[in-house]
Structures are given as C-alpha cells and as structure tokens.
mmCIF file of N, CA, C and O in Angstrom:
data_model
loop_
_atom_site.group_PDB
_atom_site.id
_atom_site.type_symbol
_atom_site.label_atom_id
_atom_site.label_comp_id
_atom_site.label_asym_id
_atom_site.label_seq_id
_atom_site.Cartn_x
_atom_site.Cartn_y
_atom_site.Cartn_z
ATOM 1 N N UNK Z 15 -18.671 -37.848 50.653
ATOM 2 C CA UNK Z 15 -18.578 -37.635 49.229
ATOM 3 C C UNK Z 15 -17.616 -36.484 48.970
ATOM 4 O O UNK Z 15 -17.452 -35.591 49.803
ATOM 5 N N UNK Z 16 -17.048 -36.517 47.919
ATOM 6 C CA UNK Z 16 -16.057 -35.253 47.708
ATOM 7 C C UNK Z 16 -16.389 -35.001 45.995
ATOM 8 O O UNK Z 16 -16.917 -35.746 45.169
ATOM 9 N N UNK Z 17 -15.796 -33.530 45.875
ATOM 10 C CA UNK Z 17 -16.446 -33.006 44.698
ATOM 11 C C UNK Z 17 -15.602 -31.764 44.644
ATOM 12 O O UNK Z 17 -15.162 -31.093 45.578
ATOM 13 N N UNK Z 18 -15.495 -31.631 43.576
ATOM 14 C CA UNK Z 18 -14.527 -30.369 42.691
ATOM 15 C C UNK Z 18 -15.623 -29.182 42.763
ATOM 16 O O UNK Z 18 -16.435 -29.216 41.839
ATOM 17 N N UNK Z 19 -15.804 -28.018 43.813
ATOM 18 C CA UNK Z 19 -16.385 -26.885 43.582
ATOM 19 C C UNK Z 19 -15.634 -25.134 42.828
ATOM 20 O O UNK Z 19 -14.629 -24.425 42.871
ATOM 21 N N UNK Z 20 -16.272 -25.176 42.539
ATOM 22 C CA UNK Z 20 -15.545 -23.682 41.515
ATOM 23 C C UNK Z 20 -15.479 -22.480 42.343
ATOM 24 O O UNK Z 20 -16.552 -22.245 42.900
ATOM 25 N N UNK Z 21 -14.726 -21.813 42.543
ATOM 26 C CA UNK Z 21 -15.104 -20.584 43.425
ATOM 27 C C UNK Z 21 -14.532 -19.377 42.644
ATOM 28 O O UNK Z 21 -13.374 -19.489 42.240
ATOM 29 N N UNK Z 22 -15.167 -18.309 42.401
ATOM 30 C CA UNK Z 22 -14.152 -17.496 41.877
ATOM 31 C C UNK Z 22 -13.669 -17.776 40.489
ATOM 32 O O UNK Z 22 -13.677 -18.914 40.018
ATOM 33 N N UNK Z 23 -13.261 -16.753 39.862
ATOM 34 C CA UNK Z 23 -12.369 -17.060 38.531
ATOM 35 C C UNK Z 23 -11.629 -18.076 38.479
ATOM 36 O O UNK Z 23 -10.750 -18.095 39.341
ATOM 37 N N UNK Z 24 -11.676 -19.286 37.493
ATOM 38 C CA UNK Z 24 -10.659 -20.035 37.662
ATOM 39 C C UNK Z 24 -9.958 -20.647 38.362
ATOM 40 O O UNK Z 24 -8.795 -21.019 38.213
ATOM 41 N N UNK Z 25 -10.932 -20.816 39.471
ATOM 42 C CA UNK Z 25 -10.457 -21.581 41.269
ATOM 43 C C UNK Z 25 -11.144 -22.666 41.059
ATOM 44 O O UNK Z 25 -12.358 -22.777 40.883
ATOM 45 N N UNK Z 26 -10.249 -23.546 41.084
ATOM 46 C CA UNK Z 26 -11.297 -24.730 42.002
ATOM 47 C C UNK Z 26 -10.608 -25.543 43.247
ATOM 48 O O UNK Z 26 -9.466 -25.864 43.577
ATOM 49 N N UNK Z 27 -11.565 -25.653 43.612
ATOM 50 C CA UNK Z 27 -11.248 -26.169 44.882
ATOM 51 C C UNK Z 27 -11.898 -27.740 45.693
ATOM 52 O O UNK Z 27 -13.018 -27.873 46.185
ATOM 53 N N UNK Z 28 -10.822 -28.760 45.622
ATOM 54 C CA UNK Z 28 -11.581 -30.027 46.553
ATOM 55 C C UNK Z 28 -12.573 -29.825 47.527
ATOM 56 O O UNK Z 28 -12.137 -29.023 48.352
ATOM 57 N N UNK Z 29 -13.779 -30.215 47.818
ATOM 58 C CA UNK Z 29 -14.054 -30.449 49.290
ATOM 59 C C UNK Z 29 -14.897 -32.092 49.413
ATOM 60 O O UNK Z 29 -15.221 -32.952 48.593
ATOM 61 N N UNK Z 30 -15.013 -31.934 50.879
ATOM 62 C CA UNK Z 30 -15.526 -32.774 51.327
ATOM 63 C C UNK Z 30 -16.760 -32.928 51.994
ATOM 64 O O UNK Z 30 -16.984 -32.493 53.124
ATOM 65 N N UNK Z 31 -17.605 -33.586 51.250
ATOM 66 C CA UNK Z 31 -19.218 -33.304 52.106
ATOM 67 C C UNK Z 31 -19.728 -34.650 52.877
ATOM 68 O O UNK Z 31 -20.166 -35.707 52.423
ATOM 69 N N UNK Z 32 -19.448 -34.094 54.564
ATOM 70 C CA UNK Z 32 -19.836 -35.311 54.905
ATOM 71 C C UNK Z 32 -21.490 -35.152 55.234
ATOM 72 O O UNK Z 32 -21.870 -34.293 56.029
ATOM 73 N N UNK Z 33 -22.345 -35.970 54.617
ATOM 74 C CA UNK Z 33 -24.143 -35.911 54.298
ATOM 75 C C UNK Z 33 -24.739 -36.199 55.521
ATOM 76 O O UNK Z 33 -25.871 -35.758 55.721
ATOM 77 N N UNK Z 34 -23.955 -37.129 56.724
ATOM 78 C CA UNK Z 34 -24.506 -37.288 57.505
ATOM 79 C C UNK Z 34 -24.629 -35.707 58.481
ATOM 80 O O UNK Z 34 -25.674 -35.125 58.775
ATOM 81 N N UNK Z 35 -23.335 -35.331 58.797
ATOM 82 C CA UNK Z 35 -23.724 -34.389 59.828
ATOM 83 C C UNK Z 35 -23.490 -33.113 58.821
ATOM 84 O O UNK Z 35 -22.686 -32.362 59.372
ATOM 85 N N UNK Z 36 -23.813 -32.700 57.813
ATOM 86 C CA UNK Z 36 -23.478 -32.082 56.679
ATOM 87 C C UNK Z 36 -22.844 -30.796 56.673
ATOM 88 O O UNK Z 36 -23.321 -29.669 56.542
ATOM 89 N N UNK Z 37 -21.560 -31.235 56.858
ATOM 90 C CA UNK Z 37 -20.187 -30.137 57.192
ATOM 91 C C UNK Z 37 -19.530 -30.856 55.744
ATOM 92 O O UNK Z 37 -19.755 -31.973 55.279
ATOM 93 N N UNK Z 38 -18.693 -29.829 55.267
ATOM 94 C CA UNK Z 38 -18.106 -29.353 54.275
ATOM 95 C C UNK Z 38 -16.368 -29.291 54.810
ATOM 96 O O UNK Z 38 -16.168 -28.331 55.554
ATOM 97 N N UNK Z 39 -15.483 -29.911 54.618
ATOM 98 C CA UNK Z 39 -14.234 -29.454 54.760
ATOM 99 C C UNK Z 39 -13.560 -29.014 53.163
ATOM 100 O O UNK Z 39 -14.090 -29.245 52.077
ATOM 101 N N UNK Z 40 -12.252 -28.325 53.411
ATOM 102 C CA UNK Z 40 -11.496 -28.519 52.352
ATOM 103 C C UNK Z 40 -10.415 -29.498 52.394
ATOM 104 O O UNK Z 40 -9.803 -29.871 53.395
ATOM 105 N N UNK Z 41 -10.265 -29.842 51.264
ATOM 106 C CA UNK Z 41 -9.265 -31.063 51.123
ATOM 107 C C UNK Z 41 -8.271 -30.440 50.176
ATOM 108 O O UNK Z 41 -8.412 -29.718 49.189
ATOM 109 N N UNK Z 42 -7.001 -31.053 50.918
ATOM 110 C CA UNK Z 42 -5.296 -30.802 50.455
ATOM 111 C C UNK Z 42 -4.985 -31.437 49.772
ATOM 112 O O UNK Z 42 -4.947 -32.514 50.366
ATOM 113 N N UNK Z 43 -4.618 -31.617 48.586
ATOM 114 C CA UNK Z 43 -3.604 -32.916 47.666
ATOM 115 C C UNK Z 43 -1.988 -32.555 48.559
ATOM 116 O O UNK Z 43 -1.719 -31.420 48.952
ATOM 117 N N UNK Z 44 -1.132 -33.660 48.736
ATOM 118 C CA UNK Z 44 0.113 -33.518 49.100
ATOM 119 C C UNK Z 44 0.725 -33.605 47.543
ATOM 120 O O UNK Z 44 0.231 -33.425 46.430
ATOM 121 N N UNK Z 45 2.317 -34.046 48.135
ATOM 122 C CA UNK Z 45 3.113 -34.362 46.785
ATOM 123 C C UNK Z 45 3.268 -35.451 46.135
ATOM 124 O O UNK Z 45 3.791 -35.504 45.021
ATOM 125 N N UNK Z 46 2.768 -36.556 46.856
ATOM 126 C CA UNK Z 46 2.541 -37.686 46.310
ATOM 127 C C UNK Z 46 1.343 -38.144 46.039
ATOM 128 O O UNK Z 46 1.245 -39.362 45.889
ATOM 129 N N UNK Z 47 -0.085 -37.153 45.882
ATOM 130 C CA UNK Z 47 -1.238 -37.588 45.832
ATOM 131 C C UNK Z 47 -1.783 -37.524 46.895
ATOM 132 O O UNK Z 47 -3.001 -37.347 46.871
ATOM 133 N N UNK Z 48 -1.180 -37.627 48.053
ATOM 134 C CA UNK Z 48 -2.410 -37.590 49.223
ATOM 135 C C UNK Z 48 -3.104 -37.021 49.473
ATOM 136 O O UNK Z 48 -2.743 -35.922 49.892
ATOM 137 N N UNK Z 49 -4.415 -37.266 49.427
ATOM 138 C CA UNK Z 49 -5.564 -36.101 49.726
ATOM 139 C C UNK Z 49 -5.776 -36.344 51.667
ATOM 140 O O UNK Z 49 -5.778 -37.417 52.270
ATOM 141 N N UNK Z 50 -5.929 -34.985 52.223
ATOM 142 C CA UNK Z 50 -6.169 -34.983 53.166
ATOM 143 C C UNK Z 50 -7.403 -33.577 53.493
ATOM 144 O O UNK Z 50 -8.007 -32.782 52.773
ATOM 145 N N UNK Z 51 -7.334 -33.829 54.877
ATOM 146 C CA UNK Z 51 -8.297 -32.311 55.552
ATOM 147 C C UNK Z 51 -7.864 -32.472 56.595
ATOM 148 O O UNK Z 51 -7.238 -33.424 57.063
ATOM 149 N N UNK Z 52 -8.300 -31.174 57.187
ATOM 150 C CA UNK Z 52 -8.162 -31.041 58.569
ATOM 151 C C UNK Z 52 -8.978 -30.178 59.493
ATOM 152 O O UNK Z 52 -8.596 -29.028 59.712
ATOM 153 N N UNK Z 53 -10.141 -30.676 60.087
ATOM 154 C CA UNK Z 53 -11.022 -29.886 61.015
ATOM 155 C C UNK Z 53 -10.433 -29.112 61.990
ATOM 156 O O UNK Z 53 -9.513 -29.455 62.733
ATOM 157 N N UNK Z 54 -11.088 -27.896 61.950
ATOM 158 C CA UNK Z 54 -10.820 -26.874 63.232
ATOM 159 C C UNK Z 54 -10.832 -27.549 64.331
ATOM 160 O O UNK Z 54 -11.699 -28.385 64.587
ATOM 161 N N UNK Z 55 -9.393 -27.110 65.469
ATOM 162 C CA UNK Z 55 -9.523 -27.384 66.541
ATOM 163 C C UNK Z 55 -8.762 -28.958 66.758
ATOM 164 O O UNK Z 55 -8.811 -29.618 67.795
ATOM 165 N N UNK Z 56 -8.111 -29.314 65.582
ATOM 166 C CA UNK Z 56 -7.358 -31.183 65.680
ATOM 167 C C UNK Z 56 -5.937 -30.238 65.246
ATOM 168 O O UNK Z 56 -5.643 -29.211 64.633
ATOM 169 N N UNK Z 57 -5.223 -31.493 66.117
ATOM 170 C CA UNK Z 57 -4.006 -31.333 65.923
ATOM 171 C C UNK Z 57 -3.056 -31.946 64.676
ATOM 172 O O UNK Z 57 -1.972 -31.462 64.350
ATOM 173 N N UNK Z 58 -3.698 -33.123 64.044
ATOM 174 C CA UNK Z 58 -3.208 -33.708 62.998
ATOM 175 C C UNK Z 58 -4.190 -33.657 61.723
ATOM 176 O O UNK Z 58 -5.122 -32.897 61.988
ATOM 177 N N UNK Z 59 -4.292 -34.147 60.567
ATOM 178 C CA UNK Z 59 -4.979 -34.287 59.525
ATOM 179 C C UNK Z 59 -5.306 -35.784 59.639
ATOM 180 O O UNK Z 59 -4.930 -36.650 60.428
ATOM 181 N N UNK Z 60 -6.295 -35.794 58.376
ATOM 182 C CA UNK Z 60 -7.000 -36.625 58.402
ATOM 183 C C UNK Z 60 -6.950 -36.966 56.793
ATOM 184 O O UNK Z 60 -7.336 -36.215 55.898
ATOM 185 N N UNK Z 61 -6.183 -38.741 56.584
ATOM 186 C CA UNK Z 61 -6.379 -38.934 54.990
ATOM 187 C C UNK Z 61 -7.167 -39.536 54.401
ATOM 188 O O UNK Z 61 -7.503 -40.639 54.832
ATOM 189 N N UNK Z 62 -7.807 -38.950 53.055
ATOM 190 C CA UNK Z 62 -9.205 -39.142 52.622
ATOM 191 C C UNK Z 62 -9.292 -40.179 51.369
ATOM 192 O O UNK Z 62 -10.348 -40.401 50.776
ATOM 193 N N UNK Z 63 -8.025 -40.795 51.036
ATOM 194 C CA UNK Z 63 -7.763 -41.108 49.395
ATOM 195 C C UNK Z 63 -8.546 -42.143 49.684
ATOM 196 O O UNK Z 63 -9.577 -42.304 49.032
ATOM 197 N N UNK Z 64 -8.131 -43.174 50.888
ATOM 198 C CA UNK Z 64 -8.936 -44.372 50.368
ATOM 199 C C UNK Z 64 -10.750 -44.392 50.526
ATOM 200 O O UNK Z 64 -11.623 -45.076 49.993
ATOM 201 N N UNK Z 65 -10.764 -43.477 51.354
ATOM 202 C CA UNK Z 65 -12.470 -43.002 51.151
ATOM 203 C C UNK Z 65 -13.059 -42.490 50.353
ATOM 204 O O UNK Z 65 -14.236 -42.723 50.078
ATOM 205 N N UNK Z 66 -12.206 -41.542 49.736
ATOM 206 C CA UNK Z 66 -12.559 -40.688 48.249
ATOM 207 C C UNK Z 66 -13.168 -42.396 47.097
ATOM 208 O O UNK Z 66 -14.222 -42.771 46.585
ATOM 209 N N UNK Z 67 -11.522 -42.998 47.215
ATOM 210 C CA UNK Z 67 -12.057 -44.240 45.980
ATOM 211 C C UNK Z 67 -13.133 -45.017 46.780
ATOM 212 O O UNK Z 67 -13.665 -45.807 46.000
ATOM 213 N N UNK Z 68 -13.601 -45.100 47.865
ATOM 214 C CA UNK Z 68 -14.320 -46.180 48.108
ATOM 215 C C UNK Z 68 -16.158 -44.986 47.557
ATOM 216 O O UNK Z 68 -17.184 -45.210 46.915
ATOM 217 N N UNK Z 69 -15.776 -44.221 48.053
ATOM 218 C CA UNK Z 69 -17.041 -43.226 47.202
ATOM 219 C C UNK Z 69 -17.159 -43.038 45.834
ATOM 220 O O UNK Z 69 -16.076 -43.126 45.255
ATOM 221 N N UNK Z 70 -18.315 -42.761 44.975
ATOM 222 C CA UNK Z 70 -18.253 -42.583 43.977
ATOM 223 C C UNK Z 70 -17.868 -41.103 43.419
ATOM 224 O O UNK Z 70 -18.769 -40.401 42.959
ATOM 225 N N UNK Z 71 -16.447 -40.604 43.462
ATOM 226 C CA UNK Z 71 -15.749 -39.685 42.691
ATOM 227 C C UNK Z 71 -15.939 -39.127 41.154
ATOM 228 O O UNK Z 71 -15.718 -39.622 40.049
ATOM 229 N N UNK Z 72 -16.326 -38.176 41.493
ATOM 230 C CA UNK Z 72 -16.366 -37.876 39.688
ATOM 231 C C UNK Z 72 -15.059 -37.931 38.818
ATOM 232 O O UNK Z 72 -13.957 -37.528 39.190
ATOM 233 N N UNK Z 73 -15.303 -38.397 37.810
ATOM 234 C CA UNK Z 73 -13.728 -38.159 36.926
ATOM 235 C C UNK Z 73 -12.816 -36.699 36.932
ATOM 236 O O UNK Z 73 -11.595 -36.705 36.779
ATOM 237 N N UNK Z 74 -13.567 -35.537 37.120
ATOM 238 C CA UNK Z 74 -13.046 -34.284 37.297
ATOM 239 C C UNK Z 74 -12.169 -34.377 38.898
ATOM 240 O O UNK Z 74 -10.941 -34.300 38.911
ATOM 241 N N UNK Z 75 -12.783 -34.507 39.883
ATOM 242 C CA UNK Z 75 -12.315 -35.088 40.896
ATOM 243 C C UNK Z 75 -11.160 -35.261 41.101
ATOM 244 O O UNK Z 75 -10.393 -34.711 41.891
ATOM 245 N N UNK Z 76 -10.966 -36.321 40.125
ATOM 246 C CA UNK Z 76 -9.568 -37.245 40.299
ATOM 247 C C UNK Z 76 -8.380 -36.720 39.064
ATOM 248 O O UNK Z 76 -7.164 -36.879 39.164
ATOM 249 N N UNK Z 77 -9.019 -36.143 38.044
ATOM 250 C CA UNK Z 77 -8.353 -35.284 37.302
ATOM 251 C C UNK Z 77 -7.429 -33.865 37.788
ATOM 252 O O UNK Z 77 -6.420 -33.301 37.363
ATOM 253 N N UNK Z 78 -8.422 -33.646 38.954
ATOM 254 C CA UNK Z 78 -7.686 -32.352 39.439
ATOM 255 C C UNK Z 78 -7.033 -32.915 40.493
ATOM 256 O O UNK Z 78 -5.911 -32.423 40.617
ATOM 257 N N UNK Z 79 -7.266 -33.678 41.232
ATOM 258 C CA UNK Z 79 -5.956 -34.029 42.033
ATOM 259 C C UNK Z 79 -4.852 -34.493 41.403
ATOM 260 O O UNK Z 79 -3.704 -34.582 41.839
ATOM 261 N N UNK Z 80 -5.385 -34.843 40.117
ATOM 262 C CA UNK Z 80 -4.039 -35.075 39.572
ATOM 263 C C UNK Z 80 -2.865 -34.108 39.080
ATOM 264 O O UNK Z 80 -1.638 -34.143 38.985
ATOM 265 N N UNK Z 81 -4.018 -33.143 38.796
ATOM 266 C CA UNK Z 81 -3.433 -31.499 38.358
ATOM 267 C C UNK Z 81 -2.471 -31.020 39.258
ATOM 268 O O UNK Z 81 -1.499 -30.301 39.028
ATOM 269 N N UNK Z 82 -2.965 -31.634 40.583
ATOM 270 C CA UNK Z 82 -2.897 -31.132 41.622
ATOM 271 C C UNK Z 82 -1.492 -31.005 42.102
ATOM 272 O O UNK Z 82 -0.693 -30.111 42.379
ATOM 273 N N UNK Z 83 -1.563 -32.499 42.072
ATOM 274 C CA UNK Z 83 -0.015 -33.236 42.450
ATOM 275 C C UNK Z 83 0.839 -32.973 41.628
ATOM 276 O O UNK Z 83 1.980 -32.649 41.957
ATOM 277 N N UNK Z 84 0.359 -33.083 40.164
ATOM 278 C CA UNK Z 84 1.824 -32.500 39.175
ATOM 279 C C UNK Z 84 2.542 -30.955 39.615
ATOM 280 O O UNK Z 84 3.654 -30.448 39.464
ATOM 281 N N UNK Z 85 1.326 -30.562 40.200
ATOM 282 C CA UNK Z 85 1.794 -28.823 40.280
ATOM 283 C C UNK Z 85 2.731 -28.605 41.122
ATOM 284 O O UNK Z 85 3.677 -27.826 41.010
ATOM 285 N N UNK Z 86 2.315 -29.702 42.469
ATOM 286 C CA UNK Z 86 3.916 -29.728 43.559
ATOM 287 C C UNK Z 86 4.851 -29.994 42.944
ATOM 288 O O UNK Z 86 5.757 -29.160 42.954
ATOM 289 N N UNK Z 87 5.007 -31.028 42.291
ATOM 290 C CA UNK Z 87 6.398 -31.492 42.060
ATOM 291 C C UNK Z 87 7.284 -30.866 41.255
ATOM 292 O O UNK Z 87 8.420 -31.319 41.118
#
C-alpha cells in the first residue's frame, strides 16, 4: 500500500507500506512519473507505479505525484 505521510512543516513525503513484513520504504517520483524505491543494501531500484494502481491509492497520492513530476520538469 502506499500513502502520502506529512513530516515536518509542509513536507510530504510518498511511502510505501509493505503489511506483510511491515517495512516502510520511501518512494521517488522520476521525470516522467515513475514512482520507484530502493531498499538498503540493492544495487538497482525497484518500480512501484503499476503496483501503486493495482492497490487502492488515495486521490492525494496520485495528486502529489503529480505535483511531483511537474516540479522536475
């Protein structure tokens, strides 16, 4: 599951909660939308978009990645 958490003034920040072994990553928007993460200790990332939509995403969620991506470009 992934979810928009607030941290701090005016921060927010993606993560990722996986429920089974219940670890928490943070998740990256790229420049074209791609949401990714990347666990300690891997050499590559890991992309989350089509799992994000296959989960039920909140509309904020997908709003801020959208924020997200405009902000790279």
């Amino acid at each position: 599951m992934a979810e928009v958490k607030v941290s701090g003034r005016k921060k927010r920040v993606l993560q990722y909660v996986n429920n089974k072994t219940n670890k928490k990553y943070q998740l990256i928007v790229g420049k074209r939308g791609g949401i990714s993460y990347k666990s300690p200790g891997s050499k590559t990332r890991r992309y989350m978009r089509s799992a994000c939509k296959k989960t039920k995403c909140s509309s904020t969620f997908w709003k801020e990645v959208a924020r997200l991506t405009k902000k790279k470009n």
